[in-house]
Coordinates of C-alpha atoms in Angstrom, one line a residue:
M1 CA 124.4 0.0 52.1
N2 CA 125.2 -1.0 48.6
E3 CA 124.1 1.6 46.1
N4 CA 122.6 -1.0 43.9
L5 CA 120.4 -2.2 46.7
R6 CA 119.3 1.4 47.3
R7 CA 118.2 1.7 43.7
I8 CA 115.9 -1.4 43.8
A9 CA 114.3 -0.3 47.1
P10 CA 111.6 1.9 45.5
G11 CA 110.6 -1.0 43.3
V12 CA 110.3 -3.3 46.2
L13 CA 108.3 -0.7 48.1
F14 CA 105.9 -0.2 45.2
A15 CA 105.4 -4.0 44.9
G16 CA 104.7 -4.3 48.6
V17 CA 102.1 -1.5 48.4
I18 CA 100.4 -3.2 45.4
V19 CA 100.3 -6.6 47.1
F20 CA 99.0 -5.1 50.3
V21 CA 96.3 -3.1 48.6
L22 CA 95.2 -6.2 46.6
G23 CA 95.0 -8.1 49.8
L24 CA 92.7 -5.4 51.3
V25 CA 90.5 -5.4 48.2
V26 CA 90.1 -9.2 48.3
L27 CA 89.4 -9.0 52.1
V28 CA 86.7 -6.3 51.7
S29 CA 85.2 -8.1 48.7
T30 CA 84.9 -11.3 50.7
M31 CA 83.4 -9.5 53.7
I32 CA 80.8 -7.5 51.8
W33 CA 79.9 -9.6 48.8
G34 CA 81.0 -13.0 49.9
T35 CA 82.9 -13.6 46.7
G36 CA 85.1 -16.2 48.3
R37 CA 88.9 -16.6 48.6
G38 CA 91.2 -16.4 45.7
P39 CA 94.0 -18.8 44.8
V40 CA 96.3 -17.0 47.2
P41 CA 95.0 -16.7 50.9
T42 CA 94.2 -13.1 51.8
E43 CA 96.3 -13.2 54.9
W44 CA 99.3 -14.2 52.9
M45 CA 98.8 -11.3 50.5
L46 CA 98.6 -8.8 53.4
L47 CA 101.6 -10.3 55.2
G48 CA 103.6 -10.4 51.9
G49 CA 102.9 -6.7 51.3
V50 CA 104.0 -5.8 54.8
V51 CA 107.2 -7.9 54.4
L52 CA 108.0 -6.2 51.0
M53 CA 107.6 -2.8 52.5
L54 CA 109.9 -3.7 55.4
V55 CA 112.5 -5.1 53.0
A56 CA 112.4 -1.8 51.1
A57 CA 113.0 0.1 54.4
V58 CA 116.0 -2.1 55.1
L59 CA 117.4 -1.7 51.7
N60 CA 117.2 2.1 51.9
P61 CA 116.7 3.2 55.5
D62 CA 117.6 6.9 55.1
P63 CA 114.1 8.1 54.1
V64 CA 112.7 6.2 57.1
R65 CA 115.2 7.9 59.5
R66 CA 114.3 11.3 58.1
L67 CA 110.6 10.5 58.4
F68 CA 110.9 9.6 62.1
G69 CA 113.0 12.7 62.7
V70 CA 109.9 14.8 62.1
R71 CA 108.0 15.7 65.3
S72 CA 104.6 14.8 64.1
V73 CA 105.7 11.4 62.9
R74 CA 107.3 10.7 66.3
A75 CA 104.0 11.6 68.0
G76 CA 102.1 9.5 65.6
S77 CA 104.4 6.6 66.2
N78 CA 103.9 6.8 69.9
A79 CA 100.1 6.7 69.3
L80 CA 100.6 3.7 67.0
V81 CA 102.6 1.8 69.5
V82 CA 100.0 2.4 72.3
S83 CA 97.2 1.3 69.9
L84 CA 99.0 -1.9 69.0
A85 CA 99.7 -2.6 72.7
F86 CA 96.0 -2.1 73.4
I87 CA 95.0 -4.4 70.6
G88 CA 97.5 -7.0 71.8
I89 CA 96.0 -6.9 75.3
L90 CA 92.6 -7.5 73.8
G91 CA 93.8 -10.3 71.7
L92 CA 95.5 -11.9 74.8
V93 CA 92.3 -11.6 76.8
N94 CA 90.3 -13.1 73.9
Y95 CA 92.8 -16.0 73.6
L96 CA 92.7 -16.7 77.4
G97 CA 88.9 -16.7 77.2
T98 CA 88.9 -19.6 74.7
Q99 CA 91.0 -21.8 77.0
K100 CA 89.3 -24.4 79.2
Q101 CA 91.2 -23.4 82.3
F102 CA 89.8 -19.9 82.0
N103 CA 86.1 -20.7 81.5
W104 CA 84.6 -17.6 83.2
R105 CA 81.6 -16.4 81.2
Q106 CA 79.4 -13.3 81.5
D107 CA 76.3 -12.9 79.2
F108 CA 75.2 -9.3 78.9
T109 CA 72.2 -10.0 76.6
S110 CA 68.8 -9.2 78.2
N111 CA 67.4 -12.7 77.7
K112 CA 70.8 -14.5 78.4
Q113 CA 70.7 -16.0 74.9
F114 CA 74.3 -17.2 75.1
T115 CA 73.9 -18.8 78.6
L116 CA 73.1 -22.5 78.7
S117 CA 69.8 -23.2 80.4
P118 CA 69.5 -25.0 83.7
Q119 CA 68.1 -28.1 81.9
T120 CA 71.1 -28.3 79.5
L121 CA 73.5 -27.9 82.5
Q122 CA 71.5 -30.7 84.3
V123 CA 71.7 -33.0 81.3
L124 CA 75.4 -32.4 80.8
E125 CA 76.2 -33.0 84.5
S126 CA 74.3 -36.3 84.4
L127 CA 76.1 -37.7 81.4
K128 CA 77.3 -41.1 82.3
K129 CA 79.0 -42.0 79.0
P130 CA 80.9 -40.0 76.4
V131 CA 78.9 -38.0 73.8
K132 CA 80.6 -36.7 70.7
A133 CA 79.1 -34.2 68.2
Y134 CA 80.2 -34.1 64.6
V135 CA 79.8 -30.7 63.0
F136 CA 79.7 -30.8 59.2
T137 CA 81.1 -27.6 57.8
G138 CA 83.0 -26.6 54.7
L139 CA 83.2 -24.6 51.5
D140 CA 80.2 -25.1 49.3
P141 CA 81.8 -26.1 45.9
T142 CA 79.1 -24.3 44.0
T143 CA 79.3 -20.9 45.7
G144 CA 82.7 -21.0 47.3
Q145 CA 81.2 -19.8 50.6
E146 CA 81.7 -21.2 54.0
Q147 CA 78.7 -23.3 55.2
P148 CA 76.6 -23.3 57.3
Y149 CA 76.3 -19.5 57.6
N150 CA 76.2 -19.7 61.4
K151 CA 79.2 -21.9 61.8
K152 CA 80.8 -19.7 64.5
E153 CA 77.6 -19.7 66.5
I154 CA 77.3 -23.5 66.3
L155 CA 80.9 -24.0 67.4
D156 CA 80.7 -21.4 70.2
R157 CA 77.6 -23.2 71.6
L158 CA 79.2 -26.6 71.4
N159 CA 82.3 -25.3 73.0
E160 CA 80.1 -24.2 75.9
Y161 CA 78.8 -27.7 76.2
A162 CA 82.3 -29.1 76.2
L163 CA 83.4 -26.7 78.9
R164 CA 80.5 -27.9 81.1
S165 CA 81.1 -31.7 80.9
P166 CA 84.2 -33.8 80.5
N167 CA 82.0 -36.4 78.8
F168 CA 81.1 -34.1 75.9
S169 CA 83.3 -33.3 72.9
Y170 CA 82.9 -32.2 69.3
E171 CA 84.8 -32.4 66.1
Q172 CA 84.5 -30.6 62.7
A173 CA 84.1 -32.6 59.5
D174 CA 84.1 -31.5 55.9
P175 CA 81.3 -33.2 54.0
Y176 CA 83.3 -32.8 50.8
G177 CA 86.5 -34.2 52.2
A178 CA 87.4 -37.9 52.3
Q179 CA 87.0 -38.4 56.1
G180 CA 83.8 -36.3 56.2
A181 CA 82.3 -38.3 53.4
V182 CA 83.0 -41.6 55.3
L183 CA 81.4 -40.1 58.4
A184 CA 78.4 -38.9 56.4
D185 CA 77.8 -42.3 55.0
Q186 CA 78.3 -44.0 58.4
F187 CA 75.7 -41.7 60.0
E188 CA 73.4 -41.8 56.9
M189 CA 73.4 -38.0 57.0
R190 CA 70.4 -36.5 55.2
L191 CA 71.4 -32.8 55.1
P192 CA 74.8 -31.5 53.8
Y193 CA 75.5 -29.4 56.9
S194 CA 74.2 -31.0 60.1
V195 CA 75.3 -31.6 63.6
I196 CA 75.2 -35.3 64.6
M197 CA 75.3 -36.4 68.2
T198 CA 76.8 -39.8 68.9
A199 CA 77.0 -42.0 72.0
G200 CA 77.4 -45.7 72.6
G201 CA 76.7 -46.7 69.0
K202 CA 73.6 -44.4 68.6
H203 CA 73.5 -41.3 66.6
Q204 CA 71.0 -38.5 66.1
E205 CA 71.1 -35.9 63.3
T206 CA 69.8 -32.4 64.0
S207 CA 69.3 -29.7 61.4
G208 CA 68.4 -27.2 64.0
T209 CA 71.3 -25.3 65.6
G210 CA 69.6 -24.0 68.8
E211 CA 70.4 -25.1 72.3
S212 CA 67.1 -27.0 72.5
D213 CA 68.0 -29.0 69.3
F214 CA 71.4 -30.0 70.7
T215 CA 70.2 -30.9 74.1
G216 CA 67.3 -32.9 72.7
A217 CA 69.7 -34.8 70.4
I218 CA 71.9 -35.6 73.4
L219 CA 68.8 -37.0 75.3
K220 CA 67.9 -39.2 72.3
V221 CA 71.3 -40.8 72.1
T222 CA 71.8 -41.3 75.8
T223 CA 68.3 -42.7 76.6
D224 CA 67.6 -46.3 75.9
V225 CA 64.0 -46.4 77.0
T226 CA 61.2 -45.4 74.7
R227 CA 58.7 -43.1 76.5
T228 CA 55.3 -42.5 75.1
V229 CA 52.8 -39.7 76.0
Y230 CA 49.3 -40.5 74.9
F231 CA 46.7 -37.8 74.5
L232 CA 43.2 -39.1 75.1
A233 CA 40.7 -38.3 72.3
G234 CA 37.0 -38.7 71.9
H235 CA 35.7 -35.9 74.3
K236 CA 36.7 -32.8 72.2
E237 CA 40.0 -32.6 73.9
R238 CA 43.0 -30.5 72.7
D239 CA 44.8 -32.2 69.9
P240 CA 48.7 -32.5 69.8
N241 CA 48.4 -32.4 66.0
D242 CA 46.4 -29.2 65.9
A243 CA 48.5 -26.3 64.7
S244 CA 45.9 -23.6 65.4
V245 CA 46.2 -21.2 68.3
A246 CA 44.0 -23.5 70.4
G247 CA 46.0 -26.6 69.5
Y248 CA 48.9 -28.4 71.2
S249 CA 51.3 -28.8 68.2
S250 CA 53.9 -26.7 69.9
L251 CA 53.7 -28.9 73.0
R252 CA 54.0 -32.0 70.8
A253 CA 57.2 -30.6 69.3
A254 CA 58.6 -29.8 72.7
L255 CA 57.8 -33.3 74.0
E256 CA 59.5 -34.9 71.0
R257 CA 62.6 -32.7 71.6
E258 CA 62.8 -34.4 75.0
N259 CA 62.7 -37.8 73.4
Y260 CA 59.0 -38.6 74.1
T261 CA 56.9 -40.3 71.5
V262 CA 53.5 -38.5 71.2
S263 CA 50.4 -40.3 70.1
N264 CA 46.6 -40.1 70.4
F265 CA 44.5 -42.7 72.1
S266 CA 40.7 -43.3 72.3
F267 CA 38.6 -45.7 74.3
L268 CA 36.6 -46.1 71.1
V269 CA 39.5 -48.1 69.7
T270 CA 40.4 -50.2 72.8
D271 CA 38.9 -50.4 76.2
T272 CA 42.3 -50.3 78.0
V273 CA 45.0 -47.8 78.2
P274 CA 48.0 -48.9 76.0
F275 CA 50.6 -50.8 77.9
S276 CA 53.3 -48.5 76.3
A277 CA 51.8 -45.4 77.9
T278 CA 54.4 -43.6 80.0
V279 CA 52.0 -40.7 80.7
L280 CA 48.3 -40.3 79.7
V281 CA 47.1 -36.7 79.1
M282 CA 43.4 -35.7 79.1
A283 CA 43.5 -32.1 77.9
G284 CA 40.4 -30.0 78.1
P285 CA 37.6 -32.6 77.7
A286 CA 34.2 -31.0 76.9
T287 CA 32.2 -34.1 78.0
A288 CA 32.5 -36.5 80.8
L289 CA 33.8 -40.1 80.4
G290 CA 31.3 -42.9 80.1
D291 CA 31.1 -45.4 82.9
A292 CA 33.2 -48.0 81.1
E293 CA 35.8 -45.4 80.2
A294 CA 36.0 -44.1 83.8
A295 CA 36.4 -47.6 85.1
A296 CA 39.2 -48.3 82.6
L297 CA 40.9 -45.0 83.6
D298 CA 40.6 -45.8 87.3
A299 CA 42.1 -49.3 86.7
Y300 CA 45.0 -47.7 84.8
V301 CA 45.8 -45.3 87.6
R302 CA 45.4 -47.8 90.4
S303 CA 47.9 -50.1 88.6
G304 CA 50.6 -47.5 88.8
G305 CA 49.5 -45.4 85.8
R306 CA 50.5 -41.8 85.3
L307 CA 47.7 -39.4 84.4
M308 CA 47.5 -35.6 83.7
L309 CA 44.1 -34.0 83.8
L310 CA 43.6 -30.5 82.5
I311 CA 40.0 -29.5 83.2
D312 CA 38.6 -26.2 82.0
P313 CA 36.1 -24.1 84.0
Q314 CA 32.5 -24.3 83.0
K315 CA 33.1 -27.8 81.7
P316 CA 31.8 -31.0 83.4
N317 CA 34.1 -33.0 85.6
P318 CA 35.2 -35.8 83.2
A319 CA 36.0 -38.3 86.0
P320 CA 34.4 -37.3 89.3
A321 CA 34.7 -40.7 90.9
L322 CA 38.4 -41.0 90.1
L323 CA 39.2 -37.5 91.4
A324 CA 37.1 -38.1 94.6
A325 CA 39.0 -41.4 95.2
W326 CA 42.3 -39.5 95.1
G327 CA 41.1 -36.6 97.3
V328 CA 40.7 -33.8 94.7
E329 CA 37.7 -31.6 94.2
L330 CA 37.0 -29.1 91.4
R331 CA 35.4 -25.9 92.4
N332 CA 32.7 -24.6 90.0
D333 CA 34.3 -21.2 89.7
E334 CA 36.7 -19.2 87.6
V335 CA 39.7 -17.5 89.1
L336 CA 40.0 -13.7 88.7
D337 CA 43.2 -12.1 89.8
Q338 CA 44.2 -8.4 90.1
Q339 CA 47.7 -9.6 89.4
F340 CA 47.3 -10.1 85.6
V341 CA 49.3 -9.6 82.5
Q342 CA 49.5 -6.1 81.2
G343 CA 47.0 -5.6 78.3
A344 CA 44.9 -8.6 79.5
N345 CA 42.2 -8.9 82.2
P346 CA 41.8 -10.6 85.6
L347 CA 40.9 -13.8 83.8
Y348 CA 44.6 -14.1 82.9
P349 CA 46.4 -14.4 86.2
L350 CA 50.1 -13.7 86.3
V351 CA 51.4 -16.4 88.6
V352 CA 54.6 -16.3 90.6
R353 CA 53.5 -18.5 93.6
Y354 CA 55.1 -21.9 93.4
P355 CA 54.9 -24.1 96.5
N356 CA 57.8 -26.3 97.1
H357 CA 57.1 -29.2 94.7
A358 CA 59.5 -30.9 92.3
I359 CA 57.6 -29.7 89.3
T360 CA 58.0 -26.0 90.1
K361 CA 60.9 -25.9 92.5
K362 CA 63.1 -24.1 90.0
F363 CA 60.5 -21.5 89.0
T364 CA 61.4 -19.0 91.7
G365 CA 61.0 -15.5 90.3
L366 CA 59.8 -16.7 86.9
P367 CA 56.2 -15.8 85.8
S368 CA 53.6 -18.0 84.2
V369 CA 50.2 -17.1 82.9
I370 CA 47.4 -19.5 83.8
P371 CA 44.3 -18.1 81.9
M372 CA 40.7 -19.1 82.3
V373 CA 41.3 -21.4 85.2
R374 CA 39.1 -23.0 87.8
S375 CA 40.4 -23.5 91.4
L376 CA 41.1 -26.9 92.9
K377 CA 40.9 -28.1 96.5
R378 CA 41.9 -31.1 98.7
S379 CA 38.8 -33.0 99.7
E380 CA 37.9 -32.5 103.3
T381 CA 36.4 -36.0 103.5
Y382 CA 39.4 -37.8 101.9
T383 CA 40.7 -40.5 104.2
G384 CA 43.2 -42.1 101.9
T385 CA 47.0 -42.1 102.3
A386 CA 48.0 -40.4 99.0
T387 CA 50.2 -37.3 99.2
I388 CA 48.4 -34.3 97.7
E389 CA 50.6 -31.2 97.1
S390 CA 50.0 -27.9 95.5
V391 CA 52.0 -27.1 92.4
I392 CA 51.0 -23.6 91.5
Q393 CA 48.8 -20.9 93.2
S394 CA 47.1 -17.6 92.4
S395 CA 48.0 -14.5 94.3
P396 CA 46.3 -13.4 97.6
Q397 CA 44.5 -10.7 95.5
S398 CA 42.6 -13.4 93.6
W399 CA 39.3 -15.0 94.2
G400 CA 37.2 -17.8 92.7
E401 CA 34.2 -16.2 91.1
T402 CA 31.1 -18.5 91.2
N403 CA 28.8 -16.2 89.2
L404 CA 30.0 -17.3 85.8
D405 CA 27.7 -15.1 83.7
F406 CA 30.1 -12.2 83.4
Q407 CA 27.9 -10.4 80.8
A408 CA 24.8 -10.3 83.0
S409 CA 26.7 -9.4 86.2
P410 CA 30.2 -7.9 86.4
P411 CA 32.4 -10.1 88.5
Q412 CA 33.0 -9.1 92.1
F413 CA 33.9 -10.9 95.3
D414 CA 30.9 -12.2 97.2
N415 CA 31.7 -13.1 100.7
G416 CA 30.2 -16.5 101.6
K417 CA 29.9 -17.6 97.9
D418 CA 33.3 -17.0 96.4
T419 CA 36.7 -18.2 97.7
M420 CA 39.5 -15.7 98.4
G421 CA 43.0 -16.4 97.2
P422 CA 45.6 -17.8 97.2
L423 CA 43.9 -20.6 95.4
D424 CA 45.4 -23.9 94.1
L425 CA 45.5 -24.0 90.3
G426 CA 47.4 -27.3 90.1
L427 CA 47.7 -30.3 92.3
A428 CA 50.1 -33.3 92.2
I429 CA 49.0 -36.6 93.8
E430 CA 51.2 -39.6 94.6
S431 CA 50.0 -42.8 96.1
S432 CA 51.7 -44.3 99.1
G433 CA 52.6 -47.9 99.6
A434 CA 49.3 -48.6 101.4
D435 CA 47.3 -47.8 98.2
L436 CA 49.3 -50.1 96.0
A437 CA 48.7 -53.7 94.8
P438 CA 51.6 -56.0 95.5
G439 CA 54.4 -55.4 93.1
A440 CA 52.8 -52.3 91.6
K441 CA 54.6 -49.0 91.2
K442 CA 53.3 -45.8 92.7
S443 CA 50.5 -44.0 91.0
R444 CA 50.9 -40.3 90.1
I445 CA 48.3 -37.8 89.0
V446 CA 48.6 -34.1 88.1
V447 CA 45.5 -32.0 87.8
F448 CA 45.3 -28.4 86.4
G449 CA 42.2 -26.3 86.4
T450 CA 42.7 -25.2 82.8
S451 CA 44.0 -26.6 79.5
E452 CA 44.5 -23.2 77.9
F453 CA 47.9 -22.4 79.5
A454 CA 49.7 -25.0 77.3
S455 CA 48.0 -24.1 74.0
N456 CA 49.9 -22.8 71.0
R457 CA 48.6 -19.3 71.7
M458 CA 50.1 -19.2 75.2
L459 CA 53.4 -20.9 74.3
Q460 CA 54.1 -18.1 71.8
A461 CA 55.3 -15.9 74.6
N462 CA 58.8 -16.9 75.5
Q463 CA 58.9 -14.8 78.7
F464 CA 56.6 -17.2 80.6
V465 CA 57.3 -20.7 81.8
N466 CA 54.0 -22.2 80.7
G467 CA 55.7 -24.8 78.5
D468 CA 58.2 -25.7 81.3
L469 CA 55.2 -26.1 83.7
F470 CA 53.6 -28.7 81.4
L471 CA 56.8 -30.5 80.5
N472 CA 58.0 -30.6 84.1
A473 CA 54.7 -32.2 85.1
V474 CA 55.2 -34.8 82.4
S475 CA 58.7 -35.4 83.5
W476 CA 57.6 -35.8 87.2
L477 CA 54.9 -38.2 86.1
A478 CA 57.4 -40.2 84.1
E479 CA 59.9 -40.1 86.9
E480 CA 62.4 -38.3 84.7
E481 CA 63.7 -36.0 87.4
A482 CA 66.8 -35.1 85.3
L483 CA 64.5 -33.3 82.8
I484 CA 62.6 -31.2 85.5
S485 CA 64.2 -27.8 84.9
I486 CA 64.0 -24.6 82.9
R487 CA 64.4 -25.2 79.2
P488 CA 66.3 -23.2 76.6
S489 CA 64.5 -20.1 75.4
L490 CA 64.2 -19.5 71.7
S491 CA 66.5 -16.8 70.3
D492 CA 65.1 -13.3 70.5
T493 CA 64.8 -11.4 67.1
R494 CA 64.8 -7.7 67.5
Q495 CA 64.0 -5.3 64.6
I496 CA 64.1 -1.6 64.1
T497 CA 61.7 0.0 61.6
I498 CA 62.6 3.4 60.2
N499 CA 61.1 5.5 57.5
D500 CA 62.9 7.0 54.5
Q501 CA 63.5 10.3 56.3
Q502 CA 65.1 8.6 59.3
W503 CA 67.2 6.4 57.0
W504 CA 68.6 9.4 55.3
L505 CA 69.3 11.1 58.6
V506 CA 71.3 8.0 59.8
L507 CA 73.1 7.9 56.5
V508 CA 74.1 11.6 56.5
S509 CA 75.1 11.4 60.2
L510 CA 77.4 8.4 59.7
V511 CA 78.8 9.2 56.3
C512 CA 79.1 13.0 56.3
L513 CA 78.5 14.5 59.7
M514 CA 80.7 12.5 62.0
P515 CA 83.7 12.2 59.6
G516 CA 83.2 15.9 58.9
L517 CA 83.5 16.8 62.6
V518 CA 86.6 14.7 62.9
A519 CA 88.1 16.4 59.8
L520 CA 87.2 19.9 61.1
A521 CA 88.8 19.1 64.5
G522 CA 92.0 18.0 62.7
F523 CA 92.0 21.1 60.5
S524 CA 91.5 23.3 63.6
I525 CA 94.5 21.7 65.4
W526 CA 96.7 22.0 62.3
W527 CA 95.7 25.7 61.9
R528 CA 96.7 26.5 65.4
R529 CA 100.1 24.7 65.2
R530 CA 101.1 25.8 61.7

């Protein structure tokens, strides 16, 4: 090797070390403080430093040869080669995992938060036309940081969608780039970093990044029919605009995610049910309907209307004639079940019995809580031709308590007065052709013995399928079978709370104790081999 080249080798090596260390500093600074990338990409700085050090080794290879002649260096080199091979294998496996032809997935989280819900899979499988998502991401010009902060999570989720349906695709767009700006104007984007679903000339912007947000947006751009769920008012019913624990605002949001329009309706305003009503809900009325209201409701149902009744115990039957005409009776009782939620009482039955009905056919093994509920029964005197099926039942350990003054007399099963379980807590009724007027569609009714199970209070618990029970009943009434499923669960946030003493213990263990043990082991080995 030319002697002149040997002389410049130390300088090249020093420059390589400096460049590499600067690259590491920028990388760590970006990771910890988010200070952004400099004028030279970090990866180029790291690569340039390595290249300069290799060039120095080529210019003057003698020190390298002497170094690898030492036994400890040879052993360390072997360990380095094995480590690099292991990292390479992991990288290869990770690369294969991103390829469509290797779409095997395994979610090890307890609540399967990275697994698409059955409803999303059902929606993707039923896509008849192409759906494309535009993900607006990029560097914020004011902070220099990548936005949105959960970009990787968004792209991973959309990639799962694309793997499940050939009709779904997605594309990234920079809102500050020329093409992204054109798309933002075209879609009239309101937020700087959104996801916009498009299909057949329709588009839907969503600021949420959860699975339910994406699936709801897909439903909105692929559905051409406006569906409206009306909630009857005027009898102290539950209100979909009420955000208190007893209200139905969570249910309203869930319905709107599934592309339903939600509105209130009162017979005080008009004496007929709106023509646009896809489903009419009467949730927990405290008083009975007047004669004219009952007649209007009966006419609506008989003309192919879809009605959901949620009637609480110890409340009057709001429409006795209508229910009798369709073969349904309300028992004047309240269900107590020895199979109840931990920390609650027998008035909060934990339900896992779902007869084979479309509304609950996918609930096998999933619990729901049906609190403060009265039992229902098929009328023994009914002679009509409508189909009456059970949707949900209490356990065999339950009974319908008829002595409702629990303070005066502790509840206990009275043979001859109370009814032993399992008891029907929800019934679905569908008319047959014989009940229909010429040209009319089939009537459908769903009756539950409580309205509490769908309140904001009960929908706070993600581990129960109460929300799915209500939404599936609406979907069955609206004949939207594609939506009858298990919906995405909300992400689970887990926190750990430690006091100052525990925090210092963790800090000392990680910063001092564990590195110290490693150093002590290394010193011990060196001492024996010296």
